Short mmCIF file of C-alpha atoms in Angstrom, two decimals:
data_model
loop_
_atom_site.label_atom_id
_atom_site.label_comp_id
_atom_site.label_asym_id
_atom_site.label_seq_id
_atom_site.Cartn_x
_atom_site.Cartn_y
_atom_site.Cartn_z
CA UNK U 1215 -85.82 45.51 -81.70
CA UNK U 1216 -84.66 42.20 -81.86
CA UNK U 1217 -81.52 43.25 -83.91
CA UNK U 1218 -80.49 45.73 -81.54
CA UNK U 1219 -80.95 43.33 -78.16
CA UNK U 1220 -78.21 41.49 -79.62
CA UNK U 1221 -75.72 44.30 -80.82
CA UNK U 1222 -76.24 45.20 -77.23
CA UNK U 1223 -75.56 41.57 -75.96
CA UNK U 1224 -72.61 41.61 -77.83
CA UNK U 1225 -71.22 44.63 -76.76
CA UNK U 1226 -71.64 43.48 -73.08
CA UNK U 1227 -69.68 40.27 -73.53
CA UNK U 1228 -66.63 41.47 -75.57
CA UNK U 1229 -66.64 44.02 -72.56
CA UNK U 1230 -66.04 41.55 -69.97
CA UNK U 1231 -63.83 39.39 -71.64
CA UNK U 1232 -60.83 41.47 -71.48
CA UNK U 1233 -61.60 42.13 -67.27
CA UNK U 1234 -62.05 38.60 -66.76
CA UNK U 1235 -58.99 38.03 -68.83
CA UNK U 1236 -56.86 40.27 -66.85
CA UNK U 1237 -57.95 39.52 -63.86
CA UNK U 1238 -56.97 35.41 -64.38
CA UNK U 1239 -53.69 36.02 -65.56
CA UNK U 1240 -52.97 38.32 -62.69
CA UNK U 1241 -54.03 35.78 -60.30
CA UNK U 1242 -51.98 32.86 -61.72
CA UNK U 1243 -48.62 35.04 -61.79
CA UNK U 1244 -48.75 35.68 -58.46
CA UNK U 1245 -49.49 32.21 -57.75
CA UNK U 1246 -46.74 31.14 -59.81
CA UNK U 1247 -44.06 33.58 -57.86
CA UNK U 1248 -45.11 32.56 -54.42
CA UNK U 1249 -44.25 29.03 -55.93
CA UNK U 1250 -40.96 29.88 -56.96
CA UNK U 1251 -40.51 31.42 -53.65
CA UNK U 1252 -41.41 28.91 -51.33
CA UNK U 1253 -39.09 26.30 -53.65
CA UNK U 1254 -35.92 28.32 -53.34
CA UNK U 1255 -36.66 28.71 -49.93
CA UNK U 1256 -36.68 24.79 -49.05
CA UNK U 1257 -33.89 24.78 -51.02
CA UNK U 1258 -32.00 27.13 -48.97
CA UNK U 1259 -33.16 25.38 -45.70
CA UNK U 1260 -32.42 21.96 -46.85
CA UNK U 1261 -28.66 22.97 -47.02
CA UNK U 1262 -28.77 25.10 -43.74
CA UNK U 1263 -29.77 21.89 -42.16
CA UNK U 1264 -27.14 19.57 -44.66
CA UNK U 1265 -24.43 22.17 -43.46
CA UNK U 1266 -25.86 22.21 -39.66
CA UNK U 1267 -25.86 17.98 -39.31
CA UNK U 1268 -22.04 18.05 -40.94
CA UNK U 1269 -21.06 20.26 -38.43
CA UNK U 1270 -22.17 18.28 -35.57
CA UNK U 1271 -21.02 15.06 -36.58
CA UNK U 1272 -17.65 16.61 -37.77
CA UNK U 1273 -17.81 18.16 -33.74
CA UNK U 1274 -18.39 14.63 -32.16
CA UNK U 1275 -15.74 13.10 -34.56
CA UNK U 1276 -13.09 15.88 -33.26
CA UNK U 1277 -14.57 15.36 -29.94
CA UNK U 1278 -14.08 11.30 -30.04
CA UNK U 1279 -10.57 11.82 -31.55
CA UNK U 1280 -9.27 14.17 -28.63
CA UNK U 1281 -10.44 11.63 -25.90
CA UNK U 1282 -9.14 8.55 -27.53
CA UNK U 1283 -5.69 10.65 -27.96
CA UNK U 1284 -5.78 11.75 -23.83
CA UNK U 1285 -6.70 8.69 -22.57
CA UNK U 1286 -5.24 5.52 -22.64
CA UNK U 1287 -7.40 2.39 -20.96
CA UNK U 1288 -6.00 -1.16 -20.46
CA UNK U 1289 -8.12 -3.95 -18.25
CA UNK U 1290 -6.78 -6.96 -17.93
CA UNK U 1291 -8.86 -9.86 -16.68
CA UNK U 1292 -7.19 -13.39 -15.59
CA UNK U 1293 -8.98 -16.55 -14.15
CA UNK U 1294 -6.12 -19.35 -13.25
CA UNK U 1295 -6.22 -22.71 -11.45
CA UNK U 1296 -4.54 -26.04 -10.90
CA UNK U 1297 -5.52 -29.51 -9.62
CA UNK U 1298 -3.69 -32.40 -8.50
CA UNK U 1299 -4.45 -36.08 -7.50
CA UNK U 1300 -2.67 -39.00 -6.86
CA UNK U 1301 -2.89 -42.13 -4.72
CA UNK U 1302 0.13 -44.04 -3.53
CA UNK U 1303 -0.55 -47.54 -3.96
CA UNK U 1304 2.38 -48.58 -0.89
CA UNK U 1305 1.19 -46.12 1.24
CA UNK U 1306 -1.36 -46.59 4.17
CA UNK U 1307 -3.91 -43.60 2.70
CA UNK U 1308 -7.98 -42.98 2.30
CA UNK U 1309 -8.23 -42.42 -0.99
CA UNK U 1310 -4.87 -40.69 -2.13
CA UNK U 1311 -4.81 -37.01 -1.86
CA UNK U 1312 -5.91 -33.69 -3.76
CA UNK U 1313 -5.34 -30.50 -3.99
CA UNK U 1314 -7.39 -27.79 -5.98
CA UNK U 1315 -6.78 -24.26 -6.64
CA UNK U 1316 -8.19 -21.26 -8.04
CA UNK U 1317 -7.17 -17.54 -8.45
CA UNK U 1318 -8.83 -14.73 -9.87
CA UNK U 1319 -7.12 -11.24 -10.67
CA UNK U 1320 -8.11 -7.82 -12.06
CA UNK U 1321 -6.11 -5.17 -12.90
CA UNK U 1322 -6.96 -1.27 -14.50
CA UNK U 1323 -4.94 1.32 -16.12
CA UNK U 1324 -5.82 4.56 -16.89
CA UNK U 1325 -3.77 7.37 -18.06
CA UNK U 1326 -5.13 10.95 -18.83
CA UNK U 1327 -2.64 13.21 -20.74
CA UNK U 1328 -3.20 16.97 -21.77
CA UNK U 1329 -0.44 19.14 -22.47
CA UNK U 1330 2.21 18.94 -19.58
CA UNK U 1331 -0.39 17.76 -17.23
CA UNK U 1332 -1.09 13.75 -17.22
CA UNK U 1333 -2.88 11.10 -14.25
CA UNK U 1334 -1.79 8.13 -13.70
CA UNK U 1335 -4.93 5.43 -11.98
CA UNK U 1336 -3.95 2.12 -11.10
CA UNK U 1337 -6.48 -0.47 -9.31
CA UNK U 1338 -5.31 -4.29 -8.72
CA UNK U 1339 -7.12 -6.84 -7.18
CA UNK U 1340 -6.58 -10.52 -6.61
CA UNK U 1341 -8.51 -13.45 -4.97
CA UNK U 1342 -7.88 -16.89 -4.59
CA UNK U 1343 -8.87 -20.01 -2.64
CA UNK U 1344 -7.31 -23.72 -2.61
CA UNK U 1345 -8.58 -26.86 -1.16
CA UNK U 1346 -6.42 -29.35 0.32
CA UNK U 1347 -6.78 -32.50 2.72
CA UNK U 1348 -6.55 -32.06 6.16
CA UNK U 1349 -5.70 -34.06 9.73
CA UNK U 1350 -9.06 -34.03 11.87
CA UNK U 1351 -8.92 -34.10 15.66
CA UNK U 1352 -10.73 -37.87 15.21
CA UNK U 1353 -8.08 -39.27 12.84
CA UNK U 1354 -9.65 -38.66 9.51
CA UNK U 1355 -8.65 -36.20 6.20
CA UNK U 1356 -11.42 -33.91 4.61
CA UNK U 1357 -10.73 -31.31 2.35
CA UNK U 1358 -11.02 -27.95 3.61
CA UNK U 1359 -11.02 -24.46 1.24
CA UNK U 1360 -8.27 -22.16 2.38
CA UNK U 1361 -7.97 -18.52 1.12
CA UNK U 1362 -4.25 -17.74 0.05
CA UNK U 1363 -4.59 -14.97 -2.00
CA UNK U 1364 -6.53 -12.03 -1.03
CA UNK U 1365 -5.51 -8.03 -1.97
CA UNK U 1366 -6.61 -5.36 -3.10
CA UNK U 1367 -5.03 -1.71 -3.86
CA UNK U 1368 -5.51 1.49 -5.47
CA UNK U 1369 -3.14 3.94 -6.74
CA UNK U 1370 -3.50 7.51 -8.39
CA UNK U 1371 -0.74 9.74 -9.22
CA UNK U 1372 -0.85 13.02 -10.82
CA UNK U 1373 2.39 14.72 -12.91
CA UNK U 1374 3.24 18.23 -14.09
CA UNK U 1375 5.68 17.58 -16.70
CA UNK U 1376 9.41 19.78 -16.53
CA UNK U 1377 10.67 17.93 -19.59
CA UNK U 1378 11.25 14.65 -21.61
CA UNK U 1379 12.20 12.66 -18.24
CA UNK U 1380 11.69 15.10 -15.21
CA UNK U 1381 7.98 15.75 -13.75
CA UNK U 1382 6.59 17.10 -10.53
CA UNK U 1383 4.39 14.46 -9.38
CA UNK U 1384 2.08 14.08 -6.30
CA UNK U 1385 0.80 9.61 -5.07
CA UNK U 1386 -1.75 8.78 -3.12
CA UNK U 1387 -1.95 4.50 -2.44
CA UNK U 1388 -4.39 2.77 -0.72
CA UNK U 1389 -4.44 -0.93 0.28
CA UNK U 1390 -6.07 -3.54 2.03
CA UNK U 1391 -8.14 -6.89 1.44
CA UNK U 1392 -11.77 -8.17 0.71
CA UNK U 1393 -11.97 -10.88 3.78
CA UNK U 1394 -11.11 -12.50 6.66
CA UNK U 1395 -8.09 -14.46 7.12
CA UNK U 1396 -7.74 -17.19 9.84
CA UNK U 1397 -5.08 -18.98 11.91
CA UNK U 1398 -4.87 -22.26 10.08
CA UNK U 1399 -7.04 -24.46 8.12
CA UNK U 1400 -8.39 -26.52 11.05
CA UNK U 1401 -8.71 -23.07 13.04
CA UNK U 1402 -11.30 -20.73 11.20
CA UNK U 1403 -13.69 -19.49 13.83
CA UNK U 1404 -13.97 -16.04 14.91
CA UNK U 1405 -11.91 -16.77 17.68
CA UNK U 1406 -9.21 -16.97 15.10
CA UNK U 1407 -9.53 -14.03 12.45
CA UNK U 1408 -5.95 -12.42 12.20
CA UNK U 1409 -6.44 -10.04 9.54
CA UNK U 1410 -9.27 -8.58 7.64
CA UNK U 1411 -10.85 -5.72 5.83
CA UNK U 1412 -9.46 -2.74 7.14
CA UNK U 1413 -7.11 -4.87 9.45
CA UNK U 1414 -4.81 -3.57 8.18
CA UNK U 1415 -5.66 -0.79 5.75
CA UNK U 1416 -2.57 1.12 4.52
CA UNK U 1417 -2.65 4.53 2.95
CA UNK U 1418 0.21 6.42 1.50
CA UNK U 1419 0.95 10.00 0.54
CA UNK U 1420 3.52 11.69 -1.38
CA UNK U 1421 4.88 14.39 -3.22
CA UNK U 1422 8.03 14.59 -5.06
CA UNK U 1423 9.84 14.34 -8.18
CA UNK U 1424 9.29 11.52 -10.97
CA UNK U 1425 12.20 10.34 -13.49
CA UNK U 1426 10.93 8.18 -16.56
CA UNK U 1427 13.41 6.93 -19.24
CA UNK U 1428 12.50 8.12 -22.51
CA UNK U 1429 14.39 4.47 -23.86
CA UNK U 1430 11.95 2.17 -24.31
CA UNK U 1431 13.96 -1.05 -24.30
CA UNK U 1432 14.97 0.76 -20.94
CA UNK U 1433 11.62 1.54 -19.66
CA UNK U 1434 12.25 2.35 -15.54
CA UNK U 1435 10.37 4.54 -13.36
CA UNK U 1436 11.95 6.45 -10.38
CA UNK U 1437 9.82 8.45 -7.89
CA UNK U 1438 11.49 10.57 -5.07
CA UNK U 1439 9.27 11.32 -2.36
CA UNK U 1440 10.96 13.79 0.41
CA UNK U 1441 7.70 14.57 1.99
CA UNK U 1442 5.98 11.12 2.45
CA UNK U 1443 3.14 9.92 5.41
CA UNK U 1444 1.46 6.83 5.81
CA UNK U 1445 -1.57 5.81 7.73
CA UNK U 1446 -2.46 2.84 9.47
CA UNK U 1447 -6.13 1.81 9.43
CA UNK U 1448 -6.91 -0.84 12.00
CA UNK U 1449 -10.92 -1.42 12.65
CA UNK U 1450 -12.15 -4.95 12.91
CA UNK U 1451 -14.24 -6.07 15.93
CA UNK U 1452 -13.15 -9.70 15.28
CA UNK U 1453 -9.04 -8.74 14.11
CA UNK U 1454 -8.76 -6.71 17.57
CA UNK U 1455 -10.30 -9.84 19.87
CA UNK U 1456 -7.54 -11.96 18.75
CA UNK U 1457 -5.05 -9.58 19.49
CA UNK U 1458 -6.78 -8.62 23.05
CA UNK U 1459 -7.21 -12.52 23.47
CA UNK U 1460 -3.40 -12.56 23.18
CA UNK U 1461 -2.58 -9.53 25.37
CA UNK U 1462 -1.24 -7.63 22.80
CA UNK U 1463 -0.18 -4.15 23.29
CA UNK U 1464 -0.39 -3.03 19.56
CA UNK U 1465 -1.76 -4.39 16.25
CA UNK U 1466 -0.49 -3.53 13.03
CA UNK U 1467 1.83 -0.68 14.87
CA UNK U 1468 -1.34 0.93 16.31
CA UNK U 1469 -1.87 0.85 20.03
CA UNK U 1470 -4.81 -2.01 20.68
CA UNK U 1471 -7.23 0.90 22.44
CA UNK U 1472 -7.18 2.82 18.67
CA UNK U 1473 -7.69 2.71 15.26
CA UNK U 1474 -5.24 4.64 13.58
CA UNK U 1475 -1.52 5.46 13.07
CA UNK U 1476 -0.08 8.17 11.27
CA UNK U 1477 3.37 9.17 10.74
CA UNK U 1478 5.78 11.22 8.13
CA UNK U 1479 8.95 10.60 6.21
CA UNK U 1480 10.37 10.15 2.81
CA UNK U 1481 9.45 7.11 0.68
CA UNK U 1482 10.75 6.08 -2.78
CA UNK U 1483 9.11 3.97 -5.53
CA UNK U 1484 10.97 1.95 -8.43
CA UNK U 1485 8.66 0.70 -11.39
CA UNK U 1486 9.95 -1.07 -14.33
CA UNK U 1487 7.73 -3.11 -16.86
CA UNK U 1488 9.60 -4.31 -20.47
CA UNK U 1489 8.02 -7.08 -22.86
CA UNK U 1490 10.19 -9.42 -24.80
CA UNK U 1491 10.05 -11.72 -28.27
CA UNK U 1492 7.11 -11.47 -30.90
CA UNK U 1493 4.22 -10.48 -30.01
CA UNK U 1494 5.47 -9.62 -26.28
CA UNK U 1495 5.54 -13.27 -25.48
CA UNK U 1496 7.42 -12.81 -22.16
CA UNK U 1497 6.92 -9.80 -19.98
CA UNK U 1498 8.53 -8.76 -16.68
CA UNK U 1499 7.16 -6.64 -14.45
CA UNK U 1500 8.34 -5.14 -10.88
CA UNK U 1501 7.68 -2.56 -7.88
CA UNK U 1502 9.71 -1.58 -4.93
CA UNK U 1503 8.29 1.12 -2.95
CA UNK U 1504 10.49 2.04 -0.02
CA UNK U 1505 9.17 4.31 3.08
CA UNK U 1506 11.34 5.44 6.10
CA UNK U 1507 9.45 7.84 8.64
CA UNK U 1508 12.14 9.64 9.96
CA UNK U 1509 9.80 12.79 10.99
CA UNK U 1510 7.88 10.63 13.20
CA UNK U 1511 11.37 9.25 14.70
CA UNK U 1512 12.89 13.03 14.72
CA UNK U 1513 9.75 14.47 16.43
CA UNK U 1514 9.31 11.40 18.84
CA UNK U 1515 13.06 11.15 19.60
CA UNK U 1516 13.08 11.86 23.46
CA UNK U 1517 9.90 10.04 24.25
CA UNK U 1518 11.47 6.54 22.12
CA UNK U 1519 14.71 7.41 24.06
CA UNK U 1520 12.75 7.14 27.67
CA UNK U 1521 10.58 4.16 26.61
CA UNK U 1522 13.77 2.19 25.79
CA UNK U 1523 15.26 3.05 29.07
CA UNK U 1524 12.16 2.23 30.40
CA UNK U 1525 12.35 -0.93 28.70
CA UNK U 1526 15.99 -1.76 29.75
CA UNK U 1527 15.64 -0.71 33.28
CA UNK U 1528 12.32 -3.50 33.32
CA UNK U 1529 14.55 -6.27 31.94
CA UNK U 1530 17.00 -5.30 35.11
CA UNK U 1531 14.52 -5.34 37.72
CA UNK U 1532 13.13 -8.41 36.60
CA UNK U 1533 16.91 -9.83 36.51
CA UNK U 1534 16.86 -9.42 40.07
CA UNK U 1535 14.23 -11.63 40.99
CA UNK U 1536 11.52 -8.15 40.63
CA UNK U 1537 11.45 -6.89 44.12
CA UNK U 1538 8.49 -5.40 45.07
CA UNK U 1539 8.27 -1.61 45.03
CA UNK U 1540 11.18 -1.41 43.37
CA UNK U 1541 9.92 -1.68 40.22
CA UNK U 1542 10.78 0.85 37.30
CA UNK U 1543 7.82 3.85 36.55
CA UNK U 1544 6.10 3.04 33.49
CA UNK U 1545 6.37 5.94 30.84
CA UNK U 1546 3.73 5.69 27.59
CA UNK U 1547 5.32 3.68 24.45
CA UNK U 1548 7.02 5.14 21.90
CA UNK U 1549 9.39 2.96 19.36
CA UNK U 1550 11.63 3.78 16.78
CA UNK U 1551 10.41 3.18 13.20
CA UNK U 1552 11.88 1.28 10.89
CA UNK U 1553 12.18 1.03 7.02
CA UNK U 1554 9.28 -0.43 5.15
CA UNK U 1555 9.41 -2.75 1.78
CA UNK U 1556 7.27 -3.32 -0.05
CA UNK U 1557 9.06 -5.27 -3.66
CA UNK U 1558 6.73 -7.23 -6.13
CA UNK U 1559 7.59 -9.32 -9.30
CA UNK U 1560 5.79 -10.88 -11.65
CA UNK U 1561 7.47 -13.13 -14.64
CA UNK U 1562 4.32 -13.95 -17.09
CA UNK U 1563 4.99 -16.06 -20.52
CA UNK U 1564 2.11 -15.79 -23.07
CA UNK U 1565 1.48 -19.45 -24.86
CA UNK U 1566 -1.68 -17.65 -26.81
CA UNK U 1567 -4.06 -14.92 -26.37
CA UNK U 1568 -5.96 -16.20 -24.34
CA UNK U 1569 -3.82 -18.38 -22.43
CA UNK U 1570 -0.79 -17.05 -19.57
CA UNK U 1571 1.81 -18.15 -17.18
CA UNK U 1572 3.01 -16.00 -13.97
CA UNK U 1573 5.05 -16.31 -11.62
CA UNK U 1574 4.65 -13.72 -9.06
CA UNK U 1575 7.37 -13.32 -6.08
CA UNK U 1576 6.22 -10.89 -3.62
CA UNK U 1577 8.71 -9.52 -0.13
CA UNK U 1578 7.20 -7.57 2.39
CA UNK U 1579 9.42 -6.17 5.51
CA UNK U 1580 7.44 -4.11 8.02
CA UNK U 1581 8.38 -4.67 11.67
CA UNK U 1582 5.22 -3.25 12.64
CA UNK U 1583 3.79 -6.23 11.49
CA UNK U 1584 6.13 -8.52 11.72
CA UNK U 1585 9.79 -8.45 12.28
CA UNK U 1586 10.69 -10.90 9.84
CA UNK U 1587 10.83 -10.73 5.77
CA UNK U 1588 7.66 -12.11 4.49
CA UNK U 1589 7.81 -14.16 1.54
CA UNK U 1590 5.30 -14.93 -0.88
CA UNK U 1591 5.31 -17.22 -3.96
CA UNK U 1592 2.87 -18.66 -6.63
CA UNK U 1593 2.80 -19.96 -10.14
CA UNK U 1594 -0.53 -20.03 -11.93
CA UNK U 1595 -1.73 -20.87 -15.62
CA UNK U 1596 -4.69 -20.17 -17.04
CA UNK U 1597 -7.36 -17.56 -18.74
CA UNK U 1598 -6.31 -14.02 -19.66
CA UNK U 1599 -8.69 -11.46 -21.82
CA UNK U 1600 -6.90 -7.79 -21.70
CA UNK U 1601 -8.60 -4.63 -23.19
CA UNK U 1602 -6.98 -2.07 -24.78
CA UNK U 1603 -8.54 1.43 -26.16
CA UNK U 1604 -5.36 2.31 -28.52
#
């Protein structure tokens, strides 16, 4: 009994040895393949992704590239000053005399370029103030601050290239300044504000053809403008009481009861800018822009003709002692426009990077305005930082 108990025992376990056997190595080779599987299959991810980030970065690099080839960015910041002081020993002074002054410019340039097509932005602004001794009404000097510089303009011209010189080109110019001008330095109350911040404001518009030299030791700049207008902007409470104080009949060209003058013509703008000498140690730089508004004139001509008959027919009556009721009918003013320019220079010498000289000559002729040439002159030294992208 006992002998066959374990033949029977055995029996049993050499039975279930090969089931269990099969049944582990079964369950191992499938664990191994889903192993394998899920490997290869990082593997392949891992170099989607590889592939994926190269792309991108290769896009933003290509990206980067095509911006920094369209667009060209130059800012150019400049902080100049001088001071003087002396004290004649022979002479019957207070303490000598002084003078201090300070100037501050900034200038932008940016030019987008794509294919044919390119923009031209331009923004300039300058701002300085000097201090000098003054005569008081009770027979003493102080020093008294004095703006003398104060401008501001923007300019932004689009061009269709034809070819290597010719381009279609449209300008549009705006320009004015930050504050308030007065008479004199002993006369700043707002009795006496003469210009200011949109006092005038002048706006041009043109379109026309552009020439550019392709020499670049010849680098000029011609714009023709046959259709041209400009636009007067005069709106300043404090500006327009000086000139009603005065009994003006007009400010800035605009009639004293409004704001704004527009008229039509042809203008024409010169630009040439060359640097000299190693490392472009002396630069020149100029601007004449030129506008004539014969299409107000042409339009207008009959009513300026009857205003200056008008006008002559006044100066008569009034020749003969101005008899009353005899006096010549008034007829609404209208007066013949006249050319308007507008010619900057500037002469700057470089002594380091850091460090400038300019000389700036600036003539303005606008009858509107004034009827003589207006002349304006300054020599400055000091700090200069300019940016460049390329």
């Amino acid at each position: 009994m006992n002998r066959l108990l374990t033949i029977l025992i055995a029996m049993a376990t050499m039975l279930a040895l090969p089931a269990r056997a099969q049944f582990t190595v079964e369950d191992q080779t499938k664990t191994r393949t889903a192993g394998n599987v899920n490997h290869q299959t990082q593997i392949q991810n891992a170099n989607i992704n590889e592939l994926a980030s190269f792309s991108d970065a290769r896009d933003r690099l290509e990206r980067q590239r095509i911006r920094l080839e369209r667009n060209y960015l130059e800012i150019t910041l400049k902080l100049q000053g001088t001071m003087t002081s002396y004290n004649e020993a022979w002479a019957d002074t207070k303490g000598g005399d002084n003078a201090i002054s300070v100037l501050g410019s900034f200038n932008l340039v940016h030019t987008y370029k794509k294919d044919r097509f390119s923009n031209n932005t331009q923004v300039s602004a300058k701002f300085g103030y000097n201090r000098l001794r003054v005569d008081t009404e009770d027979g003493d000097r102080k020093g008294i601050w004095f703006k003398n510089v104060d401008e501001f303009w923007l300019q932004v011209q689009p061009k269709l290239a034809v070819n290597n010189k010719w381009s279609y080109t449209m300008m549009f110019k705006f320009k004015s300044q930050f504050t308030n001008s007065y008479l004199s330095r002993t006369q700043q109350t707002d009795d006496d504000v003469i210009t200011g911040f949109l006092a005038p404001g002048n706006m041009d518009f043109s379109i026309g053809m552009d020439f550019a030299s392709p020499n670049p030791k010849f680098p000029i700049k011609i714009s023709l403008f046959p259709l041209s207008g400009n636009g007067v902007v005069a709106n300043n409470s404090l500006v327009e009481r000086y000139y009603r104080n005065k009994e003006a009949k007009s400010w800035f060209g605009v009639d004293i009861d409004k704001n704004f003058l527009f008229t039509g013509g042809s203008s024409v703008k010169l630009e040439f800018k060359r640097s000299w000498g190693k490392e472009n140690w002396f630069t020149y730089d100029t601007n004449i822009f030129c506008y004539y508004g014969w299409i107000t004139n042409v339009s207008n001509l009959s009513k300026i003709r009857d205003y200056d008959d008008y006008l002559a027919e006044l100066d008569s009556w009034k020749q003969n002692g101005s008899p009353e009721g005899l006096e010549p009918t008034a007829v609404p003013r209208h007066e013949m426009l006249h050319p308007t320019v507008d010619w900057r220079n500037s002469f700057r010498i470089k002594a380091s990077k850091y460090f400038e000289t300019e000389v700036t000559v600036n003539m303005l002729y606008d009858k509107a305005q004034n009827s003589a040439i207006m002349l304006k002159s300054y020599i400055s030294l000091g700090l200069t930082y300019t940016f460049k992208n390329k």
